[in-house]
């Protein structure tokens, strides 16, 4: 099933004495890139989060935010960092004396400075906490992927439609190409006749010139390959695996065949159709950049 790289998922759950919130959001990226933000004391979760999310997401720039609130505070103590508190008091007194300011700071004011109050907790079971986080993470990923699948359906429909447009244009080129050779043959005979008048035409030479022209403008190989590439594109669209990078490569091949047809075309109508193909290819390329 086609998935977009863009998505968002959020889950909140109370479990085993914690209130845990997990948010995931992702945008396009050529490879998998992951960053997480967790409370400082739970930094051990970073690598676990990255590894687990990567097992579910193969491509995209993913940001993960985790909030953990412990409901059980019996095992926690708040202690004063007296060394730091003394330093703040000394600095504030100096500030008051130097600038003749009112010396009205109290315990509450000092406590608001960073790291003056320290929460000390008994050592937690990291694996048990990870299992709690994992439960919430799975729910967030489920919502995250649901959004990516909805976006993927839109990409699927758009790319499928543009592929059909390309095949329709290829059919026109395949039908028109032999006509250009026939028209060239008629024009060549007419031109030679105008030059030599009533003299006998050298039919073998005419046939040779037309054959050279036909070989020069022949695009059958390119149109066959184009059809094959579009068939492959449709198979990718039905794939259950991440196929964004493969599709990106395939689009380059489709564009190459269109360029080759354009370089061979000496017919205005075919040239216009090649422009139409390239326009569709470019739009597909833009959409493929969003696919995982």
JSON list of N, CA and C in Angstrom, two decimals, residues 164-215:
[
{"chain": "A", "resi": 164, "resn": "UNK", "atom": "N", "xyz": [-1.72, 6.82, -17.21]},
{"chain": "A", "resi": 164, "resn": "UNK", "atom": "CA", "xyz": [-2.70, 6.53, -18.28]},
{"chain": "A", "resi": 164, "resn": "UNK", "atom": "C", "xyz": [-2.64, 7.59, -19.37]},
{"chain": "A", "resi": 165, "resn": "UNK", "atom": "N", "xyz": [-2.44, 8.84, -18.97]},
{"chain": "A", "resi": 165, "resn": "UNK", "atom": "CA", "xyz": [-2.32, 9.92, -19.96]},
{"chain": "A", "resi": 165, "resn": "UNK", "atom": "C", "xyz": [-1.09, 9.71, -20.85]},
{"chain": "A", "resi": 166, "resn": "UNK", "atom": "N", "xyz": [-0.01, 9.26, -20.24]},
{"chain": "A", "resi": 166, "resn": "UNK", "atom": "CA", "xyz": [1.22, 9.01, -21.01]},
{"chain": "A", "resi": 166, "resn": "UNK", "atom": "C", "xyz": [0.99, 7.89, -22.02]},
{"chain": "A", "resi": 167, "resn": "UNK", "atom": "N", "xyz": [0.34, 6.80, -21.59]},
{"chain": "A", "resi": 167, "resn": "UNK", "atom": "CA", "xyz": [0.07, 5.68, -22.50]},
{"chain": "A", "resi": 167, "resn": "UNK", "atom": "C", "xyz": [-0.82, 6.12, -23.66]},
{"chain": "A", "resi": 168, "resn": "UNK", "atom": "N", "xyz": [-1.80, 6.95, -23.36]},
{"chain": "A", "resi": 168, "resn": "UNK", "atom": "CA", "xyz": [-2.68, 7.47, -24.41]},
{"chain": "A", "resi": 168, "resn": "UNK", "atom": "C", "xyz": [-1.89, 8.29, -25.42]},
{"chain": "A", "resi": 169, "resn": "UNK", "atom": "N", "xyz": [-0.95, 9.08, -24.93]},
{"chain": "A", "resi": 169, "resn": "UNK", "atom": "CA", "xyz": [-0.11, 9.90, -25.81]},
{"chain": "A", "resi": 169, "resn": "UNK", "atom": "C", "xyz": [0.83, 9.02, -26.63]},
{"chain": "A", "resi": 170, "resn": "UNK", "atom": "N", "xyz": [1.37, 7.98, -25.99]},
{"chain": "A", "resi": 170, "resn": "UNK", "atom": "CA", "xyz": [2.25, 7.03, -26.70]},
{"chain": "A", "resi": 170, "resn": "UNK", "atom": "C", "xyz": [1.49, 6.36, -27.85]},
{"chain": "A", "resi": 171, "resn": "UNK", "atom": "N", "xyz": [0.24, 6.01, -27.62]},
{"chain": "A", "resi": 171, "resn": "UNK", "atom": "CA", "xyz": [-0.57, 5.39, -28.68]},
{"chain": "A", "resi": 171, "resn": "UNK", "atom": "C", "xyz": [-0.71, 6.34, -29.87]},
{"chain": "A", "resi": 172, "resn": "UNK", "atom": "N", "xyz": [-0.89, 7.62, -29.59]},
{"chain": "A", "resi": 172, "resn": "UNK", "atom": "CA", "xyz": [-0.96, 8.60, -30.67]},
{"chain": "A", "resi": 172, "resn": "UNK", "atom": "C", "xyz": [0.35, 8.63, -31.45]},
{"chain": "A", "resi": 173, "resn": "UNK", "atom": "N", "xyz": [1.47, 8.64, -30.76]},
{"chain": "A", "resi": 173, "resn": "UNK", "atom": "CA", "xyz": [2.77, 8.71, -31.42]},
{"chain": "A", "resi": 173, "resn": "UNK", "atom": "C", "xyz": [3.00, 7.46, -32.27]},
{"chain": "A", "resi": 174, "resn": "UNK", "atom": "N", "xyz": [2.63, 6.29, -31.74]},
{"chain": "A", "resi": 174, "resn": "UNK", "atom": "CA", "xyz": [2.81, 5.04, -32.49]},
{"chain": "A", "resi": 174, "resn": "UNK", "atom": "C", "xyz": [1.97, 5.05, -33.77]},
{"chain": "A", "resi": 175, "resn": "UNK", "atom": "N", "xyz": [0.81, 5.65, -33.70]},
{"chain": "A", "resi": 175, "resn": "UNK", "atom": "CA", "xyz": [-0.06, 5.73, -34.88]},
{"chain": "A", "resi": 175, "resn": "UNK", "atom": "C", "xyz": [0.43, 6.79, -35.86]},
{"chain": "A", "resi": 176, "resn": "UNK", "atom": "N", "xyz": [0.92, 7.87, -35.33]},
{"chain": "A", "resi": 176, "resn": "UNK", "atom": "CA", "xyz": [1.34, 9.00, -36.17]},
{"chain": "A", "resi": 176, "resn": "UNK", "atom": "C", "xyz": [2.69, 8.77, -36.84]},
{"chain": "A", "resi": 177, "resn": "UNK", "atom": "N", "xyz": [3.59, 8.07, -36.19]},
{"chain": "A", "resi": 177, "resn": "UNK", "atom": "CA", "xyz": [4.96, 7.92, -36.70]},
{"chain": "A", "resi": 177, "resn": "UNK", "atom": "C", "xyz": [5.03, 7.32, -38.11]},
{"chain": "A", "resi": 178, "resn": "UNK", "atom": "N", "xyz": [4.31, 6.22, -38.41]},
{"chain": "A", "resi": 178, "resn": "UNK", "atom": "CA", "xyz": [4.34, 5.69, -39.79]},
{"chain": "A", "resi": 178, "resn": "UNK", "atom": "C", "xyz": [3.78, 6.68, -40.81]},
{"chain": "A", "resi": 179, "resn": "UNK", "atom": "N", "xyz": [2.81, 7.48, -40.37]},
{"chain": "A", "resi": 179, "resn": "UNK", "atom": "CA", "xyz": [2.22, 8.48, -41.27]},
{"chain": "A", "resi": 179, "resn": "UNK", "atom": "C", "xyz": [3.26, 9.51, -41.70]},
{"chain": "A", "resi": 180, "resn": "UNK", "atom": "N", "xyz": [4.18, 9.84, -40.81]},
{"chain": "A", "resi": 180, "resn": "UNK", "atom": "CA", "xyz": [5.21, 10.83, -41.15]},
{"chain": "A", "resi": 180, "resn": "UNK", "atom": "C", "xyz": [6.13, 10.30, -42.25]},
{"chain": "A", "resi": 181, "resn": "UNK", "atom": "N", "xyz": [6.39, 8.99, -42.21]},
{"chain": "A", "resi": 181, "resn": "UNK", "atom": "CA", "xyz": [7.24, 8.38, -43.25]},
{"chain": "A", "resi": 181, "resn": "UNK", "atom": "C", "xyz": [6.52, 8.40, -44.58]},
{"chain": "A", "resi": 182, "resn": "UNK", "atom": "N", "xyz": [5.23, 8.08, -44.55]},
{"chain": "A", "resi": 182, "resn": "UNK", "atom": "CA", "xyz": [4.43, 8.11, -45.78]},
{"chain": "A", "resi": 182, "resn": "UNK", "atom": "C", "xyz": [4.39, 9.52, -46.37]},
{"chain": "A", "resi": 183, "resn": "UNK", "atom": "N", "xyz": [4.18, 10.51, -45.50]},
{"chain": "A", "resi": 183, "resn": "UNK", "atom": "CA", "xyz": [4.14, 11.90, -45.96]},
{"chain": "A", "resi": 183, "resn": "UNK", "atom": "C", "xyz": [5.49, 12.33, -46.52]},
{"chain": "A", "resi": 184, "resn": "UNK", "atom": "N", "xyz": [6.57, 11.88, -45.88]},
{"chain": "A", "resi": 184, "resn": "UNK", "atom": "CA", "xyz": [7.91, 12.22, -46.37]},
{"chain": "A", "resi": 184, "resn": "UNK", "atom": "C", "xyz": [8.12, 11.63, -47.76]},
{"chain": "A", "resi": 185, "resn": "UNK", "atom": "N", "xyz": [7.66, 10.39, -47.97]},
{"chain": "A", "resi": 185, "resn": "UNK", "atom": "CA", "xyz": [7.79, 9.72, -49.27]},
{"chain": "A", "resi": 185, "resn": "UNK", "atom": "C", "xyz": [7.06, 10.52, -50.36]},
{"chain": "A", "resi": 186, "resn": "UNK", "atom": "N", "xyz": [5.84, 10.96, -50.05]},
{"chain": "A", "resi": 186, "resn": "UNK", "atom": "CA", "xyz": [5.05, 11.71, -51.03]},
{"chain": "A", "resi": 186, "resn": "UNK", "atom": "C", "xyz": [5.69, 13.06, -51.34]},
{"chain": "A", "resi": 187, "resn": "UNK", "atom": "N", "xyz": [6.18, 13.73, -50.29]},
{"chain": "A", "resi": 187, "resn": "UNK", "atom": "CA", "xyz": [6.82, 15.03, -50.50]},
{"chain": "A", "resi": 187, "resn": "UNK", "atom": "C", "xyz": [8.11, 14.90, -51.29]},
{"chain": "A", "resi": 188, "resn": "UNK", "atom": "N", "xyz": [8.85, 13.81, -51.00]},
{"chain": "A", "resi": 188, "resn": "UNK", "atom": "CA", "xyz": [10.13, 13.61, -51.69]},
{"chain": "A", "resi": 188, "resn": "UNK", "atom": "C", "xyz": [9.89, 13.37, -53.19]},
{"chain": "A", "resi": 189, "resn": "UNK", "atom": "N", "xyz": [8.90, 12.54, -53.51]},
{"chain": "A", "resi": 189, "resn": "UNK", "atom": "CA", "xyz": [8.58, 12.27, -54.92]},
{"chain": "A", "resi": 189, "resn": "UNK", "atom": "C", "xyz": [8.15, 13.55, -55.63]},
{"chain": "A", "resi": 190, "resn": "UNK", "atom": "N", "xyz": [7.30, 14.33, -54.93]},
{"chain": "A", "resi": 190, "resn": "UNK", "atom": "CA", "xyz": [6.83, 15.58, -55.51]},
{"chain": "A", "resi": 190, "resn": "UNK", "atom": "C", "xyz": [7.98, 16.56, -55.73]},
{"chain": "A", "resi": 191, "resn": "UNK", "atom": "N", "xyz": [8.89, 16.64, -54.81]},
{"chain": "A", "resi": 191, "resn": "UNK", "atom": "CA", "xyz": [10.00, 17.58, -54.89]},
{"chain": "A", "resi": 191, "resn": "UNK", "atom": "C", "xyz": [10.95, 17.19, -56.04]},
{"chain": "A", "resi": 192, "resn": "UNK", "atom": "N", "xyz": [11.24, 15.88, -56.10]},
{"chain": "A", "resi": 192, "resn": "UNK", "atom": "CA", "xyz": [12.14, 15.41, -57.16]},
{"chain": "A", "resi": 192, "resn": "UNK", "atom": "C", "xyz": [11.50, 15.63, -58.53]},
{"chain": "A", "resi": 193, "resn": "UNK", "atom": "N", "xyz": [10.21, 15.37, -58.61]},
{"chain": "A", "resi": 193, "resn": "UNK", "atom": "CA", "xyz": [9.50, 15.55, -59.88]},
{"chain": "A", "resi": 193, "resn": "UNK", "atom": "C", "xyz": [9.54, 17.00, -60.32]},
{"chain": "A", "resi": 194, "resn": "UNK", "atom": "N", "xyz": [9.42, 17.92, -59.38]},
{"chain": "A", "resi": 194, "resn": "UNK", "atom": "CA", "xyz": [9.47, 19.35, -59.72]},
{"chain": "A", "resi": 194, "resn": "UNK", "atom": "C", "xyz": [10.85, 19.74, -60.25]},
{"chain": "A", "resi": 195, "resn": "UNK", "atom": "N", "xyz": [11.87, 19.04, -59.74]},
{"chain": "A", "resi": 195, "resn": "UNK", "atom": "CA", "xyz": [13.24, 19.39, -60.15]},
{"chain": "A", "resi": 195, "resn": "UNK", "atom": "C", "xyz": [13.59, 18.81, -61.52]},
{"chain": "A", "resi": 196, "resn": "UNK", "atom": "N", "xyz": [13.24, 17.52, -61.75]},
{"chain": "A", "resi": 196, "resn": "UNK", "atom": "CA", "xyz": [13.68, 16.87, -63.00]},
{"chain": "A", "resi": 196, "resn": "UNK", "atom": "C", "xyz": [12.63, 16.93, -64.10]},
{"chain": "A", "resi": 197, "resn": "UNK", "atom": "N", "xyz": [11.44, 17.40, -63.78]},
{"chain": "A", "resi": 197, "resn": "UNK", "atom": "CA", "xyz": [10.42, 17.55, -64.81]},
{"chain": "A", "resi": 197, "resn": "UNK", "atom": "C", "xyz": [9.91, 16.22, -65.30]},
{"chain": "A", "resi": 198, "resn": "UNK", "atom": "N", "xyz": [9.98, 16.04, -66.64]},
{"chain": "A", "resi": 198, "resn": "UNK", "atom": "CA", "xyz": [9.42, 14.83, -67.26]},
{"chain": "A", "resi": 198, "resn": "UNK", "atom": "C", "xyz": [10.40, 13.65, -67.25]},
{"chain": "A", "resi": 199, "resn": "UNK", "atom": "N", "xyz": [11.59, 13.85, -66.74]},
{"chain": "A", "resi": 199, "resn": "UNK", "atom": "CA", "xyz": [12.57, 12.77, -66.71]},
{"chain": "A", "resi": 199, "resn": "UNK", "atom": "C", "xyz": [12.06, 11.63, -65.80]},
{"chain": "A", "resi": 200, "resn": "UNK", "atom": "N", "xyz": [12.57, 10.45, -66.06]},
{"chain": "A", "resi": 200, "resn": "UNK", "atom": "CA", "xyz": [12.13, 9.28, -65.30]},
{"chain": "A", "resi": 200, "resn": "UNK", "atom": "C", "xyz": [12.68, 9.32, -63.87]},
{"chain": "A", "resi": 201, "resn": "UNK", "atom": "N", "xyz": [11.81, 9.07, -62.91]},
{"chain": "A", "resi": 201, "resn": "UNK", "atom": "CA", "xyz": [12.23, 9.05, -61.50]},
{"chain": "A", "resi": 201, "resn": "UNK", "atom": "C", "xyz": [13.03, 7.79, -61.20]},
{"chain": "A", "resi": 202, "resn": "UNK", "atom": "N", "xyz": [14.07, 7.94, -60.42]},
{"chain": "A", "resi": 202, "resn": "UNK", "atom": "CA", "xyz": [14.86, 6.79, -59.96]},
{"chain": "A", "resi": 202, "resn": "UNK", "atom": "C", "xyz": [14.19, 6.24, -58.70]},
{"chain": "A", "resi": 203, "resn": "UNK", "atom": "N", "xyz": [13.29, 5.29, -58.90]},
{"chain": "A", "resi": 203, "resn": "UNK", "atom": "CA", "xyz": [12.50, 4.78, -57.79]},
{"chain": "A", "resi": 203, "resn": "UNK", "atom": "C", "xyz": [13.37, 4.13, -56.71]},
{"chain": "A", "resi": 204, "resn": "UNK", "atom": "N", "xyz": [14.41, 3.45, -57.12]},
{"chain": "A", "resi": 204, "resn": "UNK", "atom": "CA", "xyz": [15.27, 2.79, -56.14]},
{"chain": "A", "resi": 204, "resn": "UNK", "atom": "C", "xyz": [15.95, 3.81, -55.21]},
{"chain": "A", "resi": 205, "resn": "UNK", "atom": "N", "xyz": [16.32, 4.94, -55.81]},
{"chain": "A", "resi": 205, "resn": "UNK", "atom": "CA", "xyz": [16.95, 5.98, -54.99]},
{"chain": "A", "resi": 205, "resn": "UNK", "atom": "C", "xyz": [15.93, 6.60, -54.03]},
{"chain": "A", "resi": 206, "resn": "UNK", "atom": "N", "xyz": [14.69, 6.77, -54.54]},
{"chain": "A", "resi": 206, "resn": "UNK", "atom": "CA", "xyz": [13.63, 7.29, -53.69]},
{"chain": "A", "resi": 206, "resn": "UNK", "atom": "C", "xyz": [13.39, 6.36, -52.51]},
{"chain": "A", "resi": 207, "resn": "UNK", "atom": "N", "xyz": [13.31, 5.05, -52.82]},
{"chain": "A", "resi": 207, "resn": "UNK", "atom": "CA", "xyz": [13.08, 4.05, -51.77]},
{"chain": "A", "resi": 207, "resn": "UNK", "atom": "C", "xyz": [14.21, 4.07, -50.75]},
{"chain": "A", "resi": 208, "resn": "UNK", "atom": "N", "xyz": [15.42, 4.23, -51.22]},
{"chain": "A", "resi": 208, "resn": "UNK", "atom": "CA", "xyz": [16.58, 4.26, -50.33]},
{"chain": "A", "resi": 208, "resn": "UNK", "atom": "C", "xyz": [16.53, 5.47, -49.39]},
{"chain": "A", "resi": 209, "resn": "UNK", "atom": "N", "xyz": [16.18, 6.62, -49.95]},
{"chain": "A", "resi": 209, "resn": "UNK", "atom": "CA", "xyz": [16.10, 7.85, -49.14]},
{"chain": "A", "resi": 209, "resn": "UNK", "atom": "C", "xyz": [14.99, 7.75, -48.08]},
{"chain": "A", "resi": 210, "resn": "UNK", "atom": "N", "xyz": [13.86, 7.18, -48.51]},
{"chain": "A", "resi": 210, "resn": "UNK", "atom": "CA", "xyz": [12.75, 7.02, -47.58]},
{"chain": "A", "resi": 210, "resn": "UNK", "atom": "C", "xyz": [13.12, 6.04, -46.46]},
{"chain": "A", "resi": 211, "resn": "UNK", "atom": "N", "xyz": [13.83, 4.99, -46.81]},
{"chain": "A", "resi": 211, "resn": "UNK", "atom": "CA", "xyz": [14.25, 4.00, -45.81]},
{"chain": "A", "resi": 211, "resn": "UNK", "atom": "C", "xyz": [15.19, 4.62, -44.79]},
{"chain": "A", "resi": 212, "resn": "UNK", "atom": "N", "xyz": [16.10, 5.46, -45.27]},
{"chain": "A", "resi": 212, "resn": "UNK", "atom": "CA", "xyz": [17.03, 6.16, -44.37]},
{"chain": "A", "resi": 212, "resn": "UNK", "atom": "C", "xyz": [16.26, 7.07, -43.43]},
{"chain": "A", "resi": 213, "resn": "UNK", "atom": "N", "xyz": [15.29, 7.79, -44.00]},
{"chain": "A", "resi": 213, "resn": "UNK", "atom": "CA", "xyz": [14.47, 8.70, -43.18]},
{"chain": "A", "resi": 213, "resn": "UNK", "atom": "C", "xyz": [13.66, 7.91, -42.16]},
{"chain": "A", "resi": 214, "resn": "UNK", "atom": "N", "xyz": [13.06, 6.80, -42.59]},
{"chain": "A", "resi": 214, "resn": "UNK", "atom": "CA", "xyz": [12.24, 5.98, -41.70]},
{"chain": "A", "resi": 214, "resn": "UNK", "atom": "C", "xyz": [13.06, 5.46, -40.53]},
{"chain": "A", "resi": 215, "resn": "UNK", "atom": "N", "xyz": [14.29, 5.06, -40.82]},
{"chain": "A", "resi": 215, "resn": "UNK", "atom": "CA", "xyz": [15.16, 4.56, -39.76]},
{"chain": "A", "resi": 215, "resn": "UNK", "atom": "C", "xyz": [15.54, 5.68, -38.79]}
]
